[in-house]
Coordinates of C-alpha atoms and ligand atoms in Angstrom, one line a residue:
M1 CA -41.1 48.3 5.8
E2 CA -43.2 50.3 3.3
L3 CA -41.7 53.6 3.0
S4 CA -43.0 56.9 2.2
L5 CA -41.9 60.3 1.8
K6 CA -41.8 61.0 5.6
D7 CA -39.1 58.7 5.9
F8 CA -36.9 60.9 3.6
E9 CA -35.4 64.3 4.1
V10 CA -34.3 67.0 1.7
F11 CA -30.7 66.2 0.6
I12 CA -30.0 68.3 -2.3
K13 CA -32.1 71.3 -2.8
E14 CA -33.7 72.4 -6.1
E15 CA -31.7 75.8 -6.3
T16 CA -28.3 73.9 -5.6
I17 CA -29.3 71.3 -8.2
Q18 CA -30.3 73.9 -10.9
A19 CA -26.9 76.0 -10.5
R20 CA -24.8 72.7 -10.8
I21 CA -26.7 71.8 -14.0
A22 CA -25.9 75.3 -15.3
E23 CA -22.2 74.7 -14.6
M24 CA -22.2 71.2 -16.0
A25 CA -24.0 72.5 -19.2
E26 CA -21.5 75.2 -19.7
K27 CA -18.6 72.6 -19.7
I28 CA -20.5 70.4 -22.0
C29 CA -21.4 73.2 -24.5
A30 CA -17.5 74.2 -24.5
D31 CA -16.3 70.4 -25.0
F32 CA -19.0 69.8 -27.9
E33 CA -18.8 73.0 -29.6
G34 CA -19.5 72.4 -33.5
K35 CA -20.3 68.7 -33.0
D36 CA -23.2 67.0 -33.8
L37 CA -24.6 66.2 -30.5
V38 CA -27.2 63.6 -29.5
A39 CA -28.4 63.5 -25.8
V40 CA -29.6 60.2 -24.9
G41 CA -31.8 59.9 -21.7
V42 CA -31.9 56.5 -19.6
L43 CA -35.4 56.1 -18.7
K44 CA -37.1 56.8 -16.7
G45 CA -34.9 58.2 -14.1
S46 CA -33.2 60.6 -16.1
F47 CA -36.1 62.7 -17.7
V48 CA -36.2 65.4 -15.3
F49 CA -32.5 66.1 -15.1
M50 CA -32.3 65.5 -18.8
A51 CA -35.3 68.2 -19.5
D52 CA -33.4 70.9 -17.4
L53 CA -29.9 69.9 -18.9
V54 CA -30.7 69.9 -22.6
R55 CA -32.5 73.4 -22.3
H56 CA -29.0 75.0 -21.7
L57 CA -27.5 73.1 -24.9
P58 CA -27.3 74.4 -28.3
P59 CA -30.6 74.2 -30.0
E60 CA -29.1 71.9 -32.8
T61 CA -28.8 69.1 -30.1
T62 CA -31.2 66.3 -30.5
C63 CA -32.6 64.2 -28.1
D64 CA -33.3 60.2 -27.8
F65 CA -34.2 57.9 -25.1
L66 CA -33.6 54.3 -24.1
R67 CA -34.7 52.2 -21.1
V68 CA -32.5 50.1 -19.3
S69 CA -34.0 48.3 -16.0
S70 CA -32.1 47.0 -13.2
Y71 CA -33.7 48.0 -9.9
E72 CA -36.7 46.8 -7.9
G73 CA -37.5 48.7 -4.6
V74 CA -34.1 49.9 -2.7
K75 CA -31.8 47.1 -3.5
S76 CA -30.1 46.3 -6.6
T77 CA -31.2 42.9 -8.2
G78 CA -28.2 42.8 -10.2
K79 CA -30.3 42.2 -13.4
V80 CA -29.7 44.4 -16.3
R81 CA -32.2 44.5 -19.3
I82 CA -32.4 46.7 -22.4
D83 CA -36.3 47.2 -22.6
F84 CA -36.2 49.5 -25.7
D85 CA -33.4 50.9 -27.8
L86 CA -32.5 54.1 -29.5
T87 CA -34.9 55.5 -32.4
Q88 CA -32.0 56.6 -34.6
P89 CA -28.6 55.3 -35.8
I90 CA -25.6 57.1 -33.8
Q91 CA -22.8 56.5 -36.4
G92 CA -20.6 59.3 -36.5
K93 CA -22.4 61.3 -33.6
D94 CA -21.2 62.4 -30.3
V95 CA -23.3 60.9 -28.0
L96 CA -24.0 62.1 -24.4
I97 CA -25.7 59.4 -22.0
I98 CA -27.8 61.0 -19.5
E99 CA -28.4 59.3 -16.3
D100 CA -29.8 59.9 -13.0
I101 CA -27.7 58.0 -10.6
I102 CA -24.7 55.5 -11.2
D103 CA -24.4 53.1 -8.1
T104 CA -22.6 49.6 -8.8
G105 CA -22.1 50.9 -12.3
L106 CA -23.4 47.7 -13.7
T107 CA -26.2 49.5 -15.9
M108 CA -23.7 52.1 -17.5
H109 CA -21.1 49.5 -17.9
C110 CA -23.5 47.2 -19.9
L111 CA -24.9 50.0 -21.9
M112 CA -21.8 51.5 -22.8
Q113 CA -20.3 48.0 -24.0
R114 CA -23.5 48.0 -26.2
L115 CA -23.3 51.1 -27.6
S116 CA -19.6 51.2 -28.4
V117 CA -20.1 49.0 -31.6
R118 CA -22.4 51.3 -33.1
G119 CA -19.7 53.5 -34.9
A120 CA -20.3 56.7 -32.8
N121 CA -17.7 59.3 -33.0
S122 CA -17.7 59.7 -29.2
I123 CA -19.7 58.4 -26.2
S124 CA -19.6 60.5 -23.2
L125 CA -21.5 59.7 -20.0
C126 CA -23.3 62.5 -17.8
T127 CA -25.0 61.8 -14.2
L128 CA -26.7 63.9 -11.9
L129 CA -25.6 61.7 -9.0
D130 CA -22.7 59.3 -8.2
K131 CA -22.1 56.6 -5.5
P132 CA -18.5 55.8 -6.0
S133 CA -18.3 53.8 -2.7
R134 CA -20.7 51.5 -4.2
R135 CA -18.7 50.7 -7.7
K136 CA -18.2 47.0 -8.2
D137 CA -14.5 46.2 -8.6
D138 CA -14.9 44.3 -12.0
V139 CA -17.2 47.4 -13.3
D140 CA -15.3 50.0 -15.6
V141 CA -17.3 53.2 -15.9
S142 CA -15.8 56.6 -16.4
V143 CA -17.9 59.5 -15.8
N144 CA -17.3 62.7 -17.8
Y145 CA -19.7 64.8 -16.2
C146 CA -21.1 64.5 -12.5
G147 CA -23.4 66.6 -10.8
F148 CA -22.7 65.5 -7.4
K149 CA -20.9 62.6 -5.7
I150 CA -22.7 61.1 -2.6
E151 CA -22.2 58.8 -0.1
N152 CA -24.4 55.6 0.0
R153 CA -28.0 56.7 0.8
F154 CA -30.9 55.7 -0.9
V155 CA -32.4 58.9 -2.7
L156 CA -35.3 60.0 -4.4
G157 CA -37.0 62.9 -6.3
Y158 CA -35.9 64.9 -9.3
G159 CA -36.5 62.0 -11.5
L160 CA -35.1 59.2 -9.1
D161 CA -38.0 56.9 -7.8
L162 CA -39.2 54.7 -4.9
D163 CA -41.3 51.8 -6.6
G164 CA -42.4 54.3 -9.3
K165 CA -43.3 57.2 -6.9
Y166 CA -42.0 60.8 -5.9
R167 CA -40.2 61.3 -9.5
N168 CA -42.0 64.7 -9.6
L169 CA -40.4 66.1 -6.7
R170 CA -38.2 69.0 -7.3
D171 CA -35.6 68.4 -4.7
V172 CA -33.5 65.2 -4.0
Y173 CA -34.3 63.6 -0.9
A174 CA -32.3 61.0 0.8
L175 CA -33.6 58.1 3.3
R176 CA -33.4 59.4 7.1
S177 CA -30.2 57.7 8.8
E178 CA -32.5 56.4 11.6
V179 CA -34.7 54.4 9.1
E180 CA -32.2 52.9 6.9
E181 CA -31.6 49.7 8.9
A182 CA -35.2 49.0 9.3
A183 CA -35.6 49.8 5.7
G184 CA -32.9 47.2 5.0
Y185 CA -30.7 49.7 3.1
Ligands
LIG1 P1 -26.2 50.8 -11.1 O1 -26.5 49.6 -12.1 O2 -26.2 49.9 -9.7 O3 -25.4 51.6 -11.3 O4 -27.8 51.2 -10.9 C1 -28.0 52.5 -11.5 C2 -29.8 52.4 -11.5 O5 -30.1 52.0 -10.4 C3 -30.1 54.2 -11.7 O6 -30.4 54.3 -13.0 C4 -31.6 54.0 -10.6 O7 -32.6 53.8 -11.3 C5 -31.0 52.7 -9.7 N1 -30.6 53.4 -8.3 C6 -29.5 53.4 -8.0 N2 -29.4 54.0 -6.6 C7 -30.7 54.7 -6.5 C8 -31.1 55.5 -5.6 O8 -30.6 55.7 -4.5 N3 -32.3 55.9 -5.7 C9 -33.1 55.6 -6.8 N4 -32.5 54.8 -7.6 C10 -31.3 54.4 -7.5

């Protein structure tokens, strides 16, 4: 079944997202006061959230990106691949990983393991969305900053995609419950 935007409904409104980001940023600023903070966006899904979040952070914050892929369509493939890496060393830095959504936790589990050997002063994880009910038992991911814990629904918009589309929507949308089964989700 090919899905389109009409199969989705607004789930988290732009105003709610922005208000929550301001709250999260306040906490992050307090926690990292005086630190050498590197914000690391996990592409592509985090780019909208990251752009809004970092504009609340201190001007000295540096930004870097990496790309990890683990999804095709609406179902996890269970495959995790680092497509490209950070452009700068993180030795001695305080790293804030910025992710769009944590689902099974496999992507972040793998990424955190790989980054942990690079000598950073600290590595923290910030995600806009978290689906805790989907976490795999053998996956250990601790989330330091979470925008919204959500139930197990497929979401898009505000950076999140469906086959590359809809990342530019201002709100987060969720797949309508009446089409979930037909869509195989
Ligand atoms: P995990 O490894 O299972 O935690 O998957 C995390 C990645 O899967 C996220 O960075 C997203 O790219 C993708 N993902 C998980 N759930 C959704 C969703 O509901 N909509 C869009 N992408 C999702």
